[in-house]
Coordinates of C-alpha atoms (C1' of nucleotides) in Angstrom, one line a residue:
Chain A
M23 CA -43.6 15.3 8.9
H24 CA -41.8 14.8 12.2
L25 CA -41.3 11.2 13.1
D26 CA -38.5 10.2 15.4
S27 CA -36.5 8.5 12.7
C28 CA -33.0 9.5 11.6
L29 CA -33.6 7.6 8.4
V30 CA -36.6 9.6 7.5
S31 CA -34.9 12.9 8.3
K32 CA -31.9 11.9 6.2
M33 CA -34.1 10.9 3.2
E34 CA -36.2 14.0 3.6
K35 CA -33.0 16.0 3.0
Y36 CA -32.9 14.5 -0.5
V37 CA -36.5 14.3 -1.6
A38 CA -40.0 15.1 -0.1
L39 CA -41.5 11.8 1.1
T40 CA -45.1 10.8 0.8
R41 CA -46.9 9.8 4.0
S42 CA -46.7 6.2 3.0
E43 CA -43.0 6.4 2.2
A44 CA -42.2 8.1 5.5
T45 CA -44.1 5.6 7.6
F46 CA -42.5 2.7 5.7
L47 CA -39.1 4.1 6.6
A48 CA -39.9 5.0 10.1
D49 CA -41.2 1.5 10.6
L50 CA -37.8 0.1 10.0
E51 CA -36.6 1.7 13.2
K52 CA -39.1 0.0 15.4
E53 CA -36.7 -2.3 17.1
H54 CA -33.8 -0.9 19.1
W55 CA -30.6 -2.8 19.8
P56 CA -27.9 -1.0 21.8
I57 CA -24.4 -2.1 21.0
P58 CA -21.1 -1.5 22.9
A59 CA -18.1 0.1 21.1
G60 CA -15.9 -2.4 19.3
K61 CA -18.5 -5.1 19.0
T62 CA -18.2 -7.2 15.9
I63 CA -21.6 -7.5 14.0
L64 CA -20.5 -9.6 11.1
R65 CA -17.4 -11.7 10.5
V66 CA -16.0 -12.7 7.1
G67 CA -17.8 -15.7 5.7
E68 CA -20.9 -15.3 7.9
T69 CA -24.3 -14.3 6.7
L70 CA -25.9 -11.0 7.5
R71 CA -29.5 -12.1 8.1
D72 CA -30.9 -8.7 8.9
L73 CA -30.3 -5.2 7.7
Y74 CA -29.9 -2.4 10.1
V75 CA -30.7 1.3 10.4
L76 CA -27.8 2.8 12.2
K77 CA -29.6 5.0 14.7
S78 CA -26.6 6.3 16.6
G79 CA -22.9 5.7 16.7
W80 CA -20.4 4.9 14.0
A81 CA -19.9 1.6 12.3
L82 CA -17.0 0.3 10.2
V83 CA -16.5 -2.2 7.4
R84 CA -13.0 -3.7 7.5
S85 CA -11.0 -6.0 5.2
R86 CA -9.0 -9.0 6.3
V87 CA -5.5 -8.1 7.5
S88 CA -2.6 -7.9 5.2
R89 CA 1.0 -7.1 6.2
G90 CA -0.2 -6.6 9.7
R91 CA -2.9 -4.0 9.1
S92 CA -6.5 -4.1 7.8
Q93 CA -8.2 -1.6 5.7
I94 CA -11.2 0.4 6.7
L95 CA -13.5 0.1 3.7
R96 CA -16.5 2.1 4.8
I97 CA -17.5 4.4 7.6
Y98 CA -21.2 4.3 8.5
L99 CA -22.7 7.4 10.1
P100 CA -26.1 7.7 11.9
G101 CA -29.1 7.6 9.6
E102 CA -27.5 5.2 7.1
I103 CA -28.7 1.7 6.2
I104 CA -26.2 -1.1 6.9
G105 CA -26.3 -4.3 4.9
L106 CA -27.4 -3.2 1.4
V107 CA -24.0 -4.1 0.0
E108 CA -24.3 -7.6 1.5
L109 CA -27.6 -8.2 -0.2
G110 CA -26.1 -9.9 -3.3
R111 CA -24.1 -12.6 -1.5
S112 CA -24.8 -14.8 1.5
E113 CA -21.1 -15.0 2.7
A114 CA -19.6 -11.7 3.7
L115 CA -16.3 -10.8 2.2
H116 CA -15.6 -8.1 4.8
S117 CA -16.3 -7.7 8.5
L118 CA -18.5 -5.2 10.2
Q119 CA -18.2 -3.7 13.6
M120 CA -19.4 -0.9 15.8
H121 CA -16.7 1.7 16.2
T122 CA -18.3 3.7 18.9
K123 CA -21.2 2.5 21.0
G124 CA -24.5 3.0 19.3
V125 CA -27.9 1.7 18.5
L126 CA -28.8 -0.6 15.6
C127 CA -32.4 -1.0 14.4
P128 CA -32.6 -4.5 12.8
F129 CA -35.2 -5.4 10.2
P130 CA -35.4 -8.6 8.1
R131 CA -34.4 -8.8 4.5
E132 CA -38.0 -9.5 3.6
R133 CA -38.8 -5.9 4.3
M134 CA -36.8 -5.1 1.2
V135 CA -39.2 -7.2 -0.8
D136 CA -42.1 -5.1 0.5
L137 CA -40.1 -2.0 -0.3
Y138 CA -39.6 -3.0 -3.9
N139 CA -43.2 -4.2 -4.3
S140 CA -45.0 -1.3 -2.8
E141 CA -42.6 1.7 -2.8
P142 CA -41.0 1.9 -6.3
R143 CA -40.0 5.5 -5.7
L144 CA -38.2 4.7 -2.5
S145 CA -36.5 1.8 -4.2
A146 CA -35.3 4.2 -6.9
L147 CA -34.1 6.6 -4.2
L148 CA -32.1 3.8 -2.5
T149 CA -30.6 2.9 -5.9
A150 CA -29.7 6.5 -6.5
L151 CA -28.0 6.8 -3.1
G152 CA -26.2 3.6 -3.8
S153 CA -24.9 5.1 -7.1
L154 CA -23.6 8.1 -5.1
E155 CA -21.7 5.6 -2.9
Q156 CA -20.2 4.0 -6.0
M157 CA -19.1 7.5 -7.2
A158 CA -17.5 8.1 -3.8
M159 CA -15.7 4.7 -4.0
R160 CA -14.4 5.6 -7.5
E161 CA -13.0 8.7 -6.1
Q162 CA -11.4 6.7 -3.3
I163 CA -9.9 4.3 -5.8
F164 CA -8.5 7.2 -7.8
S165 CA -7.2 8.7 -4.6
L166 CA -5.4 5.6 -3.4
S167 CA -3.7 4.9 -6.7
R168 CA -2.8 8.4 -8.0
R169 CA -2.4 10.7 -5.1
S170 CA 0.4 11.5 -2.7
A171 CA 0.0 10.5 1.0
E172 CA -0.6 14.1 2.0
D173 CA -3.3 14.6 -0.6
R174 CA -5.0 11.4 0.5
L175 CA -5.0 12.5 4.1
V176 CA -6.3 15.9 3.1
E177 CA -9.1 14.4 1.1
F178 CA -10.0 12.1 3.9
L179 CA -10.5 15.1 6.2
L180 CA -12.5 17.0 3.7
S181 CA -14.8 14.2 2.8
L182 CA -15.4 13.2 6.4
Q183 CA -16.2 16.9 7.2
D184 CA -18.5 16.9 4.2
R185 CA -20.4 13.8 5.2
L186 CA -20.8 15.0 8.8
H187 CA -22.1 18.2 7.4
V188 CA -24.7 16.5 5.3
A189 CA -25.7 14.4 8.4
N190 CA -26.0 17.6 10.5
L191 CA -23.2 16.3 12.8
A192 CA -20.6 19.0 12.2
A193 CA -21.2 22.6 13.1
T194 CA -18.6 24.4 11.0
S195 CA -15.0 23.8 10.3
R196 CA -14.6 21.8 13.5
F197 CA -15.7 18.2 13.5
M198 CA -15.3 14.9 15.2
V199 CA -12.6 12.5 14.1
P200 CA -13.0 9.7 16.6
F201 CA -10.0 7.7 15.3
S202 CA -6.5 7.1 16.4
Q203 CA -3.8 8.0 14.0
A204 CA -3.3 4.3 13.3
Q205 CA -7.0 4.0 12.4
I206 CA -6.7 7.0 10.1
G207 CA -3.9 5.1 8.5
D208 CA -6.3 2.2 8.0
V209 CA -8.6 4.5 6.1
V210 CA -6.2 6.2 3.8
G211 CA -3.7 3.4 3.4
L212 CA -0.8 4.7 5.3
T213 CA 1.3 3.6 8.3
P214 CA 0.6 5.1 11.7
V215 CA 4.1 6.7 11.8
Y216 CA 3.6 8.4 8.5
V217 CA 0.1 9.6 9.4
N218 CA 1.6 11.2 12.4
R219 CA 4.3 13.0 10.4
L220 CA 1.8 14.3 8.0
L221 CA -0.6 15.5 10.6
T222 CA 2.2 17.2 12.5
K223 CA 3.3 18.9 9.2
L224 CA -0.3 20.1 8.5
R225 CA -0.6 21.4 12.0
Q226 CA 2.8 23.2 11.9
E227 CA 1.8 24.8 8.6
G228 CA -1.3 26.2 10.3
R229 CA -3.7 24.3 8.0
I230 CA -5.4 22.3 10.7
E231 CA -5.9 22.4 14.4
I232 CA -6.1 19.2 16.5
E233 CA -7.9 18.9 19.8
R234 CA -8.7 15.2 20.1
P235 CA -11.1 13.9 19.1
Y236 CA -11.8 17.1 17.2
I237 CA -10.1 18.5 14.2
R238 CA -10.6 22.0 12.8
I239 CA -9.8 22.8 9.2
L240 CA -8.2 26.2 9.0
D241 CA -7.2 26.3 5.4
Q242 CA -10.5 25.1 3.8
D243 CA -10.1 26.7 0.4
G244 CA -6.4 25.8 0.1
M245 CA -7.1 22.2 0.9
V246 CA -10.2 21.9 -1.3
N247 CA -8.0 23.3 -4.1
Q248 CA -5.1 21.1 -3.4
V249 CA -7.0 17.9 -4.0
G250 CA -9.8 19.2 -6.2
F251 CA -12.4 18.1 -3.7
R252 CA -16.0 17.7 -4.9
S253 CA -18.8 17.0 -2.5
I254 CA -20.7 13.9 -3.4
Y255 CA -23.4 13.4 -0.8
Q256 CA -24.8 16.9 -0.8
R257 CA -27.8 16.1 -2.9
V258 CA -29.2 13.4 -5.2
D259 CA -30.7 14.0 -8.6
L260 CA -34.0 12.1 -8.7
D261 CA -35.7 14.4 -11.2
W262 CA -35.9 11.5 -13.6
F263 CA -38.4 9.8 -11.2
P264 CA -41.7 11.7 -11.2
S265 CA -42.9 12.5 -7.7
Q266 CA -46.2 10.8 -6.8
A267 CA -49.2 12.2 -5.1
A268 CA -49.5 10.9 -1.6
Chain B
M16 CA -36.3 -18.1 -23.6
H17 CA -34.1 -17.2 -26.5
L18 CA -34.1 -13.6 -27.5
D19 CA -31.2 -11.9 -29.2
S20 CA -30.3 -9.9 -26.1
C21 CA -27.0 -10.1 -24.3
L22 CA -28.6 -8.5 -21.3
V23 CA -31.3 -11.2 -21.0
S24 CA -28.7 -14.0 -21.4
K25 CA -26.6 -12.3 -18.7
M26 CA -29.4 -11.9 -16.3
E27 CA -30.7 -15.4 -17.0
K28 CA -27.4 -16.7 -15.7
Y29 CA -28.3 -15.3 -12.3
V30 CA -32.1 -15.9 -12.1
A31 CA -34.9 -17.4 -14.1
L32 CA -36.7 -14.5 -15.7
T33 CA -40.5 -14.3 -16.2
R34 CA -41.7 -13.7 -19.7
S35 CA -42.6 -10.1 -18.8
E36 CA -39.1 -9.5 -17.3
A37 CA -37.3 -10.9 -20.3
T38 CA -39.3 -8.9 -22.8
F39 CA -38.7 -5.8 -20.7
L40 CA -35.0 -6.2 -20.8
A41 CA -34.9 -7.3 -24.4
D42 CA -36.8 -4.1 -25.2
L43 CA -33.9 -2.0 -23.9
E44 CA -31.8 -3.2 -26.7
K45 CA -34.0 -2.1 -29.5
E46 CA -31.9 0.7 -30.7
H47 CA -28.4 0.0 -32.0
W48 CA -25.6 2.6 -32.1
P49 CA -22.3 1.4 -33.4
I50 CA -19.3 3.3 -31.9
P51 CA -15.7 3.4 -33.0
A52 CA -12.9 2.6 -30.7
G53 CA -11.7 5.4 -28.4
K54 CA -14.8 7.5 -28.8
T55 CA -15.7 9.5 -25.7
I56 CA -19.3 9.0 -24.6
L57 CA -19.3 11.3 -21.6
R58 CA -17.0 14.0 -20.4
V59 CA -16.5 15.1 -16.8
G60 CA -19.2 17.6 -15.9
E61 CA -21.6 16.6 -18.7
T62 CA -24.9 14.9 -18.1
L63 CA -25.6 11.4 -19.2
R64 CA -29.1 11.6 -20.6
D65 CA -29.5 8.0 -21.6
L66 CA -28.5 4.7 -20.2
Y67 CA -26.9 2.1 -22.4
V68 CA -26.8 -1.6 -22.8
L69 CA -23.3 -2.5 -24.0
K70 CA -24.1 -5.0 -26.7
S71 CA -20.6 -5.6 -27.9
G72 CA -17.1 -4.1 -27.2
W73 CA -15.5 -2.8 -24.1
A74 CA -16.0 0.5 -22.4
L75 CA -14.0 2.3 -19.7
V76 CA -14.7 4.8 -17.0
R77 CA -11.6 7.0 -16.4
S78 CA -10.8 9.6 -13.8
R79 CA -9.2 13.0 -14.5
V80 CA -5.5 12.9 -14.9
S81 CA -3.1 13.3 -12.0
R82 CA 0.6 13.3 -12.3
G83 CA 0.4 12.7 -15.9
R84 CA -1.8 9.6 -15.8
S85 CA -5.5 8.9 -15.3
Q86 CA -7.0 5.9 -13.5
I87 CA -9.3 3.4 -15.1
L88 CA -12.1 3.1 -12.6
R89 CA -14.3 0.5 -14.3
I90 CA -14.2 -1.8 -17.2
Y91 CA -17.5 -2.6 -18.8
L92 CA -18.0 -5.9 -20.7
P93 CA -20.7 -6.8 -23.2
G94 CA -24.1 -7.4 -21.5
E95 CA -23.7 -4.8 -18.9
I96 CA -25.7 -1.7 -18.3
I97 CA -23.8 1.6 -18.5
G98 CA -25.0 4.7 -16.6
L99 CA -26.5 3.2 -13.5
V100 CA -23.8 4.9 -11.4
E101 CA -24.5 8.2 -13.0
L102 CA -28.2 8.1 -12.0
G103 CA -27.8 9.9 -8.8
R104 CA -26.1 13.0 -10.1
S105 CA -26.5 15.1 -13.2
E106 CA -22.9 16.2 -13.6
A107 CA -20.5 13.3 -14.3
L108 CA -17.5 13.1 -12.0
H109 CA -15.7 10.7 -14.4
S110 CA -15.5 10.2 -18.1
L111 CA -16.7 7.3 -20.2
Q112 CA -15.3 6.1 -23.4
M113 CA -15.4 3.1 -25.7
H114 CA -12.2 1.2 -25.5
T115 CA -12.7 -1.1 -28.5
K116 CA -15.3 -0.5 -31.2
G117 CA -18.7 -1.8 -30.2
V118 CA -22.4 -1.3 -30.1
L119 CA -24.4 0.7 -27.5
C120 CA -28.1 0.4 -27.1
P121 CA -29.4 3.6 -25.7
F122 CA -32.6 3.9 -23.7
P123 CA -33.9 6.9 -21.8
R124 CA -33.8 7.3 -18.0
E125 CA -37.5 7.1 -17.9
R126 CA -37.4 3.4 -18.7
M127 CA -35.9 3.0 -15.2
V128 CA -39.1 4.5 -13.9
D129 CA -41.1 1.9 -15.7
L130 CA -38.8 -0.7 -14.4
Y131 CA -39.3 0.3 -10.8
N132 CA -43.0 0.7 -11.2
S133 CA -43.8 -2.6 -13.0
E134 CA -40.9 -5.0 -12.4
P135 CA -40.0 -4.9 -8.7
R136 CA -38.1 -8.2 -8.9
L137 CA -35.9 -6.9 -11.7
S138 CA -35.3 -3.8 -9.7
A139 CA -34.2 -5.9 -6.8
L140 CA -31.9 -7.9 -9.1
L141 CA -30.3 -4.7 -10.4
T142 CA -29.8 -3.6 -6.8
A143 CA -28.2 -6.9 -5.9
L144 CA -25.9 -6.7 -8.9
G145 CA -25.0 -3.2 -7.9
S146 CA -24.1 -4.5 -4.4
L147 CA -21.8 -7.1 -6.0
E148 CA -20.1 -4.2 -7.8
Q149 CA -19.6 -2.4 -4.5
M150 CA -18.1 -5.6 -3.0
A151 CA -15.7 -5.7 -5.9
M152 CA -14.8 -2.1 -5.4
R153 CA -14.1 -2.7 -1.8
E154 CA -11.7 -5.4 -2.8
Q155 CA -10.1 -3.1 -5.2
I156 CA -9.7 -0.4 -2.5
F157 CA -8.2 -3.0 -0.2
S158 CA -5.9 -4.2 -3.0
L159 CA -4.7 -0.7 -3.9
S160 CA -3.9 0.3 -0.4
R161 CA -2.5 -2.9 1.2
R162 CA -1.0 -5.1 -1.5
S163 CA 2.3 -5.1 -3.3
A164 CA 2.5 -4.1 -7.0
E165 CA 2.9 -7.8 -8.0
D166 CA -0.1 -8.9 -6.0
R167 CA -2.2 -6.1 -7.5
L168 CA -1.2 -7.2 -11.0
V169 CA -1.9 -10.8 -10.3
E170 CA -5.3 -9.9 -8.8
F171 CA -6.1 -7.9 -11.9
L172 CA -5.4 -10.8 -14.2
L173 CA -7.4 -13.2 -12.0
S174 CA -10.4 -10.9 -11.7
L175 CA -10.5 -10.1 -15.4
Q176 CA -10.3 -13.8 -16.2
D177 CA -13.1 -14.4 -13.8
R178 CA -15.4 -11.7 -15.2
L179 CA -14.7 -12.9 -18.8
H180 CA -15.6 -16.4 -17.7
V181 CA -18.9 -15.3 -16.2
A182 CA -19.6 -13.5 -19.5
N183 CA -18.7 -16.5 -21.5
L184 CA -15.9 -14.6 -23.2
A185 CA -13.0 -16.7 -22.0
A186 CA -12.6 -20.4 -22.9
T187 CA -10.2 -21.6 -20.3
S188 CA -7.0 -20.3 -18.9
R189 CA -6.4 -18.1 -21.9
F190 CA -8.3 -14.8 -22.3
M191 CA -8.2 -11.5 -23.9
V192 CA -6.4 -8.5 -22.3
P193 CA -6.8 -5.8 -24.9
F194 CA -4.7 -3.3 -23.0
S195 CA -1.3 -1.9 -23.5
Q196 CA 1.0 -2.2 -20.5
A197 CA 0.5 1.5 -19.9
Q198 CA -3.3 0.9 -19.7
I199 CA -2.8 -2.0 -17.4
G200 CA -0.9 0.4 -15.2
D201 CA -3.9 2.7 -15.3
V202 CA -6.0 0.0 -13.9
V203 CA -3.8 -1.3 -11.1
G204 CA -2.2 2.0 -10.3
L205 CA 1.4 1.5 -11.5
T206 CA 3.7 3.1 -14.1
P207 CA 4.1 1.5 -17.5
V208 CA 7.7 0.7 -16.8
Y209 CA 7.0 -1.2 -13.6
V210 CA 4.1 -3.1 -15.2
N211 CA 6.6 -4.3 -17.8
R212 CA 9.1 -5.4 -15.2
L213 CA 6.4 -7.4 -13.3
L214 CA 4.9 -9.0 -16.4
T215 CA 8.4 -10.0 -17.6
K216 CA 9.1 -11.4 -14.2
L217 CA 5.9 -13.4 -14.2
R218 CA 6.6 -14.7 -17.6
Q219 CA 10.2 -15.7 -16.8
E220 CA 8.9 -17.6 -13.7
G221 CA 6.6 -19.5 -16.0
R222 CA 3.5 -18.3 -14.3
I223 CA 1.9 -16.6 -17.3
E224 CA 2.2 -16.7 -21.1
I225 CA 1.8 -13.6 -23.2
E226 CA 0.6 -13.6 -26.8
R227 CA -0.8 -10.2 -27.3
P228 CA -3.6 -9.5 -26.9
Y229 CA -4.0 -12.7 -25.1
I230 CA -2.7 -13.9 -21.7
R231 CA -2.7 -17.5 -20.4
I232 CA -2.5 -18.2 -16.8
L233 CA -0.2 -21.1 -16.2
D234 CA -0.1 -21.1 -12.4
Q235 CA -3.7 -20.6 -11.6
D236 CA -3.7 -22.2 -8.1
G237 CA -0.5 -20.5 -7.1
M238 CA -1.8 -17.1 -8.1
V239 CA -5.2 -17.6 -6.5
N240 CA -3.4 -18.6 -3.4
Q241 CA -1.0 -15.7 -3.5
V242 CA -3.6 -13.0 -3.3
G243 CA -6.4 -14.9 -1.7
F244 CA -8.6 -14.3 -4.8
R245 CA -12.4 -14.9 -4.4
S246 CA -14.8 -14.7 -7.3
I247 CA -17.5 -12.1 -6.8
Y248 CA -19.6 -12.2 -10.0
Q249 CA -20.1 -15.9 -10.3
R250 CA -23.6 -15.8 -8.8
V251 CA -26.0 -13.5 -7.0
D252 CA -28.1 -14.5 -4.0
L253 CA -31.6 -13.3 -4.6
D254 CA -33.2 -16.0 -2.4
W255 CA -34.6 -13.3 -0.2
F256 CA -36.8 -12.2 -3.1
P257 CA -39.5 -14.7 -3.8
S258 CA -39.8 -15.7 -7.4
Q259 CA -43.1 -14.8 -9.0
A260 CA -45.2 -16.9 -11.3
A261 CA -45.0 -15.7 -14.9
Chain C
dC3 C1' 9.9 4.6 -46.2
dG4 C1' 9.8 8.0 -42.0
dA5 C1' 6.6 8.5 -38.0
dT6 C1' 4.3 6.9 -34.2
dT7 C1' 3.1 3.8 -30.5
dG8 C1' 4.4 0.2 -27.4
dA9 C1' 7.8 -3.0 -25.2
dT10 C1' 12.1 -3.4 -23.0
dT11 C1' 16.2 -2.5 -20.2
dG12 C1' 19.5 0.4 -17.3
dA13 C1' 20.7 3.7 -13.7
dG14 C1' 19.6 6.6 -10.2
dT15 C1' 16.1 8.6 -6.9
dG16 C1' 12.5 9.6 -3.5
dT17 C1' 8.3 8.7 -1.1
dG18 C1' 6.6 6.3 2.3
dC19 C1' 7.9 2.1 5.1
dT20 C1' 10.4 -0.5 8.9
dC21 C1' 12.5 -0.8 13.1
dA22 C1' 13.3 1.2 17.4
dA23 C1' 13.2 4.2 21.4
dG24 C1' 11.1 7.5 24.3
dA25 C1' 7.3 10.6 26.1
dC26 C1' 2.9 11.0 27.7
dA27 C1' -1.9 10.1 29.3
dG28 C1' -5.4 7.4 31.4
dG29 C1' -6.6 3.4 34.1
dT30 C1' -5.8 -0.3 37.5
dG31 C1' -4.5 -2.5 41.6
dG32 C1' -1.7 -2.5 45.7
Chain D
dC3 C1' -0.5 7.8 46.7
dC4 C1' 2.5 5.4 44.0
dA5 C1' 3.8 1.7 40.7
dC6 C1' 2.7 -0.3 36.7
dC7 C1' 0.3 -1.2 33.2
dT8 C1' -1.3 -0.3 28.1
dG9 C1' -2.4 2.5 24.2
dT10 C1' -1.2 6.4 21.6
dC11 C1' 1.7 9.9 20.0
dT12 C1' 6.3 11.4 18.7
dT13 C1' 10.9 11.5 16.6
dG14 C1' 15.2 9.5 14.5
dA15 C1' 17.8 6.6 11.3
dG16 C1' 18.0 3.6 7.6
dC17 C1' 15.9 1.1 3.8
dA18 C1' 13.2 -0.6 -0.2
dC19 C1' 9.6 -0.6 -3.4
dA20 C1' 8.1 1.6 -7.0
dC21 C1' 9.0 5.8 -9.7
dT22 C1' 11.6 8.9 -13.0
dC23 C1' 14.4 9.8 -16.8
dA24 C1' 16.4 8.0 -20.7
dA25 C1' 17.8 5.2 -24.5
dT26 C1' 17.0 1.3 -27.6
dC27 C1' 14.3 -1.9 -30.1
dA28 C1' 10.1 -3.8 -32.5
dA29 C1' 5.9 -3.4 -34.8
dT30 C1' 2.4 -1.0 -37.2
dC31 C1' 0.7 2.5 -40.2
dG32 C1' 0.2 6.3 -43.3

DNA sequence: CGATTGATTGAGTGTGCTCAAGACAGGTGG
DNA sequence: CCACCTGTCTTGAGCACACTCAATCAATCG
């Protein structure tokens, strides 16, 4: 199966798709919509009419501002579906914007109806992937409330590296972190000043190497050990759902 | 439709169920399994073979301990399905325990296959409810990283009240909070001592009333305003999924 | 009854924040 | 080519919110 669909290739990493399933997914990427960096897709209170496949570029979900800063709640990478979380409510609680320039492939909510009606196994796969996200969010909640600032920063680097790895976007220990230090602070819940102090400290200790916008992790084992990092997105267990003949 | 099923009555609050859907859900509660308070259902690393309908009592998801305390990641109330988040992975990342005594109704994972195969609209409803949970978790992430301790505590009280309201478990402004102050700290990410100081402060300011295990909110408007609280679980928008004839 | 668990209060501390100033790079217009 | 932006990184000094440690009190239970 070799369709030009980042969604299909992402899903195929998790399970073998039937012909029908693959064409259904590939079909979602029919329409292409190039977006400039920084463009806001959805504001708080608005309705997200369509869903999107993020074909290229990075997208961000942000909270409203509080004490002068907003929180980055979710980083979307190429191959992911945007808008699933907004399915349950018509007014958005959080805003959505492109972080880099990229391409969105919009498809109407009604396609989800078709999905549930005709592709039960794909529906279950989406649910299972959603459950992985919830696990990741639980880890983030744990991290924010129980970890030191340094541990939070280390975990951010490790989990971003891990996600880029799964998405085939990181070669080895070096990967792209297209964020200013202030934005990193918006992810891990720290001030720009303190992010800088911690990054400087990690660099001086020889644990990371910074060549913007790239970061290389030099002390992988030590860092994994320090925060007890566990990869979440590496694979999904869908063994409880019997695979169907094509 | 009046079956003795807390799951059905919960779902009926969101959408009108067909006969087939209601019986499917009610069927999940066939088996009853009474559990004592404090009993651990699932340990980190173990596999959750069955899913459960929580028929009565409260259940908790906890993280591993860090710096002497663990984080409460999720509070399950009667009528909710336990184990959906664990569907995507065989080894649990977080532990699960009964907080009060209660009754679990176990059903095997394979019933989820039947659900997806024969009840597409119910599957979509579960997905939509899962999306509400993700919204709530995003709010919690925002809360933990950007709010003051007092605001976090206030938001915890408001959101618990709101959830109990939706579940018909809170009459008015007074509702049950069956947690020690240390456990409240485990939810909002504070130490027991500081939870005590804040609760005392709120009480002295005449904004809440404490009669363990109940709390009454006296300054509802002020508190809602203080943290910008927005109810998440009041309703679900499933208008994009056409209702089927029974 | 002690024993245990939870609430309460005091005193002192530290992690991460605030405020502020300066360095540096890239981009723009004159 | 320079002057002048603006955004980002960097570093210093001081501060405060929430934590730690500790002791006392109240309530429940075996």
